[in-house]
Coordinates of C-alpha atoms and ligand atoms in Angstrom, one line a residue:
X16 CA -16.9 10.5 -0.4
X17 CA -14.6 7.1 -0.7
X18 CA -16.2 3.8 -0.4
X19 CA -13.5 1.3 1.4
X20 CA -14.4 -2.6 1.9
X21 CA -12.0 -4.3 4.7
X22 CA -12.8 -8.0 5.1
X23 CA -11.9 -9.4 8.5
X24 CA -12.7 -5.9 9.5
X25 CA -14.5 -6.6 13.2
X26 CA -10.7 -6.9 14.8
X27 CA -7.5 -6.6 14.9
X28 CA -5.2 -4.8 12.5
X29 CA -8.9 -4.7 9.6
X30 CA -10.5 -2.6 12.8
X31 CA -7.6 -0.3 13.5
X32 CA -7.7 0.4 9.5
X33 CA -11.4 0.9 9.5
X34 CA -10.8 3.5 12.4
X35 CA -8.4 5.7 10.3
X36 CA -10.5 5.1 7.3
X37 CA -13.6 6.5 9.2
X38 CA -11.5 9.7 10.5
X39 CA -10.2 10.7 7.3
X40 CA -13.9 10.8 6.4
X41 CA -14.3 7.6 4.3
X42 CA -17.5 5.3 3.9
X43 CA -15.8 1.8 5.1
X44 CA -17.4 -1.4 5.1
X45 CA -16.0 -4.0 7.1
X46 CA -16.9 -7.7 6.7
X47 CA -16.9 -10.8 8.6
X48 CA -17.8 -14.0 10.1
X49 CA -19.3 -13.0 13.4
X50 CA -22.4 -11.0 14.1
X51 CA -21.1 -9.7 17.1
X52 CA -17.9 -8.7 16.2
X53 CA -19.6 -6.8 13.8
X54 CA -22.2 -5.2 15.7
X55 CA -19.2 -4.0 18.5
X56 CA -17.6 -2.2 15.1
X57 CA -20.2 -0.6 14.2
X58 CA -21.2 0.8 17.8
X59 CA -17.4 1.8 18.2
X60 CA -17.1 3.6 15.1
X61 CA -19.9 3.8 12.9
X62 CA -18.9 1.8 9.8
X63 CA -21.8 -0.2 7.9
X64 CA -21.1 -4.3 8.0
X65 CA -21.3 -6.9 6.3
X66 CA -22.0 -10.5 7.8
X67 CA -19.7 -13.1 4.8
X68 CA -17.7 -15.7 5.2
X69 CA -15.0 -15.1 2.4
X70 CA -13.7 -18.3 2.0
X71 CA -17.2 -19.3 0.1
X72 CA -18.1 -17.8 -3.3
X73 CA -21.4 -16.9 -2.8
X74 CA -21.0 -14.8 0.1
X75 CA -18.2 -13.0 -1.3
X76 CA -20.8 -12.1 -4.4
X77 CA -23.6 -11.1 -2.0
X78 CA -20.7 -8.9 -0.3
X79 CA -20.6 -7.5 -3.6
X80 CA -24.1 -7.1 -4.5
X81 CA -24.5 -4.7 -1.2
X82 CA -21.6 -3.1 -0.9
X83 CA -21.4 -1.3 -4.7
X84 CA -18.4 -0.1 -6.5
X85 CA -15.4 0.5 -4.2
X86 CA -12.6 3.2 -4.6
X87 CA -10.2 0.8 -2.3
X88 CA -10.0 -2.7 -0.9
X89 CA -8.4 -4.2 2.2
X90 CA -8.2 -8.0 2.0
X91 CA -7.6 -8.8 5.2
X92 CA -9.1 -11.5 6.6
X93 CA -6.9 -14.5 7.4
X94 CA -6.5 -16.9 9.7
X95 CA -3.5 -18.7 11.1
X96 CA -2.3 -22.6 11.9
X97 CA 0.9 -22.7 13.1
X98 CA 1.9 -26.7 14.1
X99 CA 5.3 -28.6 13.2
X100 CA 5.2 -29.1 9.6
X101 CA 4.9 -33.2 9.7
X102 CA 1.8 -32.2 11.8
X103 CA -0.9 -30.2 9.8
X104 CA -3.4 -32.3 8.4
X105 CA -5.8 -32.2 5.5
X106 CA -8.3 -30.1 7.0
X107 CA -5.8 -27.5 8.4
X108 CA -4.7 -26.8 4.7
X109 CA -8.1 -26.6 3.2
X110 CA -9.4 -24.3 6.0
X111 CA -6.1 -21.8 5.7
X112 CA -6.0 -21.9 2.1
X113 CA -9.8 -21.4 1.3
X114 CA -9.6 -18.1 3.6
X115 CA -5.8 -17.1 3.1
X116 CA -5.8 -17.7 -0.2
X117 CA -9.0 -18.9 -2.2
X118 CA -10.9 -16.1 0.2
X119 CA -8.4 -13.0 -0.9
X120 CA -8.3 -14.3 -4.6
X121 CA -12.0 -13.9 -5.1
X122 CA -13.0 -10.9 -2.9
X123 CA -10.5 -9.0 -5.4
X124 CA -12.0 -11.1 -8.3
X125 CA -15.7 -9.8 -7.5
X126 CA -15.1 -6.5 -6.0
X127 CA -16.7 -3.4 -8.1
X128 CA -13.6 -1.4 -8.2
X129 CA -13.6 1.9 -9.9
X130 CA -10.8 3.0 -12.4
X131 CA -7.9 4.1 -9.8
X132 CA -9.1 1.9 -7.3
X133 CA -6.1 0.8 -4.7
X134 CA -6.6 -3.0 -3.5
X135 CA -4.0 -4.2 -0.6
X136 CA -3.6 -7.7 0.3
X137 CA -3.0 -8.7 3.9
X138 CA 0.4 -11.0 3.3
X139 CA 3.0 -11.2 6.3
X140 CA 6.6 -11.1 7.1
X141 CA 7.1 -15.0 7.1
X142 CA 6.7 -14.6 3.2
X143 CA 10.6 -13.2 3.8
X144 CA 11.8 -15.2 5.9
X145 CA 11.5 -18.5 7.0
X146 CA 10.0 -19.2 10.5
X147 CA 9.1 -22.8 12.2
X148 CA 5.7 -23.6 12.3
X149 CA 4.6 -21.3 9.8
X150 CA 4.7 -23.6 6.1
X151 CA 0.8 -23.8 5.7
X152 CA 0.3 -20.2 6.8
X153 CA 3.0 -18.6 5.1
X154 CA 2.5 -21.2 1.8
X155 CA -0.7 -19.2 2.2
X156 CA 0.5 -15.7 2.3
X157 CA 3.2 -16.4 0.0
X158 CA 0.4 -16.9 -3.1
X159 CA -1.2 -13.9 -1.8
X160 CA 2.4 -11.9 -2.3
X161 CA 2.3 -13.8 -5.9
X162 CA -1.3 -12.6 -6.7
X163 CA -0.8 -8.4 -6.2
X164 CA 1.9 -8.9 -8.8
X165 CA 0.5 -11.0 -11.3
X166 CA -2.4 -8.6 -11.1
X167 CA -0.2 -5.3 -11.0
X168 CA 0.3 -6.0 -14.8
X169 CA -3.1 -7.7 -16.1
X170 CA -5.3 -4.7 -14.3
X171 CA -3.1 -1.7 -14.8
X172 CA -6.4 0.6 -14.2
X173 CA -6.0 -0.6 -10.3
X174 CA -3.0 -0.3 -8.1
X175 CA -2.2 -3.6 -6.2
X176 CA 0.1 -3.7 -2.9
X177 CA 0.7 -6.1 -0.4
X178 CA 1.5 -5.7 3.0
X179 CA 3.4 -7.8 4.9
X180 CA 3.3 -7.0 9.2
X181 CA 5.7 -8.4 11.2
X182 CA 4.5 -9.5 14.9
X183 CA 1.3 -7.5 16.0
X184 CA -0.6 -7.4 19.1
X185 CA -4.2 -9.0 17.8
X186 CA -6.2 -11.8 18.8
X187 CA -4.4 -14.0 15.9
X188 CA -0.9 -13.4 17.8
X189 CA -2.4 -13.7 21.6
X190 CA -4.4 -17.1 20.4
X191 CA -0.9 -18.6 19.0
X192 CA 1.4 -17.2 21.5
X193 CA 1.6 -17.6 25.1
X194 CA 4.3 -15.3 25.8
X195 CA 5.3 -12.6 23.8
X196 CA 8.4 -11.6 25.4
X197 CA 11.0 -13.8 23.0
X198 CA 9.3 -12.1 20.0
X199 CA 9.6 -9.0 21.2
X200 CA 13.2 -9.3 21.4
X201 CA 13.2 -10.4 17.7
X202 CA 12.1 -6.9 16.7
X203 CA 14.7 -4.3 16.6
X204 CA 12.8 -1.9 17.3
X205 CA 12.1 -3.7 20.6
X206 CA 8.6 -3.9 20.7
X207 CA 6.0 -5.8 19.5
X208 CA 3.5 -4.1 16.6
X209 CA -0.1 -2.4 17.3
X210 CA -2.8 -2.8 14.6
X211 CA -2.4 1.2 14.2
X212 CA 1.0 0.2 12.8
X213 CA -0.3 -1.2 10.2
X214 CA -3.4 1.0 9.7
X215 CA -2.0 4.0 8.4
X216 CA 0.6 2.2 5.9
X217 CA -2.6 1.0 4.6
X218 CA -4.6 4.3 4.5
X219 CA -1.2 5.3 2.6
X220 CA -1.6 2.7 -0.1
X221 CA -5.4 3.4 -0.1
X222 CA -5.1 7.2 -0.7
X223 CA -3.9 9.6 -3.9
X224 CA -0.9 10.2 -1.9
X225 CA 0.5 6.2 -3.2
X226 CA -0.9 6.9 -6.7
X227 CA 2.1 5.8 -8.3
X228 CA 2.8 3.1 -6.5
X229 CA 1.4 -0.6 -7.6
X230 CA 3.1 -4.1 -7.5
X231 CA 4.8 -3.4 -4.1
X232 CA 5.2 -4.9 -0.8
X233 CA 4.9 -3.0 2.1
X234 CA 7.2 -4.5 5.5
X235 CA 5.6 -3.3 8.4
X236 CA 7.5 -5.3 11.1
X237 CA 10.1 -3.0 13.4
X238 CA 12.8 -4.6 11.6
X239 CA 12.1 -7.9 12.2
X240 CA 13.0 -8.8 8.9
X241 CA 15.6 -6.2 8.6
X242 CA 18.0 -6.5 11.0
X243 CA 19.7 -8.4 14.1
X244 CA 18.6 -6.8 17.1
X245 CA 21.5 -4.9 19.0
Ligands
NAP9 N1 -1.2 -10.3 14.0 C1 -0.1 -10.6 13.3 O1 1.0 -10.7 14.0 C2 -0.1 -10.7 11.8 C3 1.1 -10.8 11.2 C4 1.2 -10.9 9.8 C5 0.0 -10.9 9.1 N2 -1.2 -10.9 9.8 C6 -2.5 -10.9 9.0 O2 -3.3 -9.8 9.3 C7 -4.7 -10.2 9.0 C8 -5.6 -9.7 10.1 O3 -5.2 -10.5 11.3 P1 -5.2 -9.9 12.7 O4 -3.8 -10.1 13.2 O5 -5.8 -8.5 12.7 O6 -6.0 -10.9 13.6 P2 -7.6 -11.0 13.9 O7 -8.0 -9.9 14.9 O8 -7.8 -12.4 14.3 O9 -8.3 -10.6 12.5 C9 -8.7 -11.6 11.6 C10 -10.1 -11.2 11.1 O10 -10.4 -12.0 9.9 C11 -11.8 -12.4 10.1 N3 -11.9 -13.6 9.3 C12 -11.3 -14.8 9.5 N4 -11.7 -15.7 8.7 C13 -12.7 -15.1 7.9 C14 -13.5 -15.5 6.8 N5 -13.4 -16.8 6.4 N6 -14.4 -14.6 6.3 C15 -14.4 -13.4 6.8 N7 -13.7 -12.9 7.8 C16 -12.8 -13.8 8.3 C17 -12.0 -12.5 11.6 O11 -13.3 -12.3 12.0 P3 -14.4 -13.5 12.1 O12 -13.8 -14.6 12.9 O13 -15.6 -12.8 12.7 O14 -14.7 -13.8 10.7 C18 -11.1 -11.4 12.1 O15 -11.9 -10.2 12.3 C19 -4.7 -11.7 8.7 O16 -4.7 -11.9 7.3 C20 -3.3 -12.1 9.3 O17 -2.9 -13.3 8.6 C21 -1.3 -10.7 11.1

């Protein structure tokens, strides 16, 4: 049986992968911050979690410890700020950037991945194109796009992916937008993105059936980025 890890597994687009994971008969682990979040996961589908916060070291090594070599890693977990550039403060950067970025770097730093092993790294769409509000957050993601291909050529034994969502229906998009209707009508496609969506391009990248593909970025956005909606 595959071992997966999912940080920022207890919602949102990290839950929906956990769900595919689990019915394609993997052992997933899903980490987080909140106890409760967990607990609900767990009860809804039976993964084992992890309580860390991955933006500190030592939890992140403890994550380790317990969870034991992986055959696949989602780095998901993320947060967003989204203020007028002239706005974000000190504070804001060093809390995006030690989950967004410093959080990612060292989860795939310490993770026990076996030979073959497929990580993926949560980036987003706003690394393609540029989108008010978004500098910290996507000066966040845009390292993370940076990392999978820096590490596509030093650990060749691993596959590294990113992918980058476009506008999906979690709890990070409902907290930072009140209505969703104008970014809707961004997507050609017309609608916005479910965290299923994004799930089984994941499962892909995780699975045999992407074993020649490393070093890639994986759009997953209803031509958001694409295209001009009709
Ligand atoms: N939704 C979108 O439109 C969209 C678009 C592009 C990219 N993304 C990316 O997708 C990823 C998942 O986000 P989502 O949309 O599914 O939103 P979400 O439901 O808010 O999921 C984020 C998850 O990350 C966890 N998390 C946050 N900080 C953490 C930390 N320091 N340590 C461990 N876990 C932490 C949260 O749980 P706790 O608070 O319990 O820790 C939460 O479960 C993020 O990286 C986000 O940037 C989302």
């Amino acid at each position: 049986m595959k071992t997966f890890l999912i940080t920022g597994g207890g919602s949102g687009i990290g839950l929906a992968t956990a769900r595919v994971l689990v019915e394609e008969g993997a052992r997933v682990v899903v980490a987080g911050r909140s106890p409760e979040r967990l607990a609900l996961a767990c009860k809804e589908i039976g993964v084992e979690t992890v309580v860390a916060d991955v933006s500190k070291l030592s939890d992140v090594e403890a994550l380790m410890e317990t969870v034991g070599e992986v055959d696949g890693l989602f780095a998901n977990a993320g947060v967003g700020v989204f203020a007028e550039f002239g706005k974000i403060t000190e504070e804001d950067v060093d809390r995006v950037l030690a989950t967004n970025f410093k959080g990612v770097y060292f989860t795939v730093q310490q993770a026990r991945l076996k030979p073959g092993a497929s990580v993926v790294l949560n980036a987003s769409w706003t690394v393609h194109r540029g989108f008010p509000g978004a500098s910290l957050y996507t000066a966040s993601k845009a390292a993370v796009h940076s990392l999978a291909r820096t590490l596509t050529a030093e650990m060749p034994h691993v596959r590294v992916n990113t992918v980058s969502p476009g506008y999906i229906a979690t709890d990070m998009f409902h907290e930072n937008v009140e209505d969703g209707e104008p970014f809707r009508r961004q997507v050609a496609m017309g609608r916005l993105g479910e965290p299923e969506d994004v799930a089984h391009v994941v499962s892909f990248l995780l699975s045999e059936r992407a074993a020649y593909v490393t070093g890639q970025d994986f759009v997953v956005d209803g031509g958001l980025v694409g295209a001009i909606p009709a």
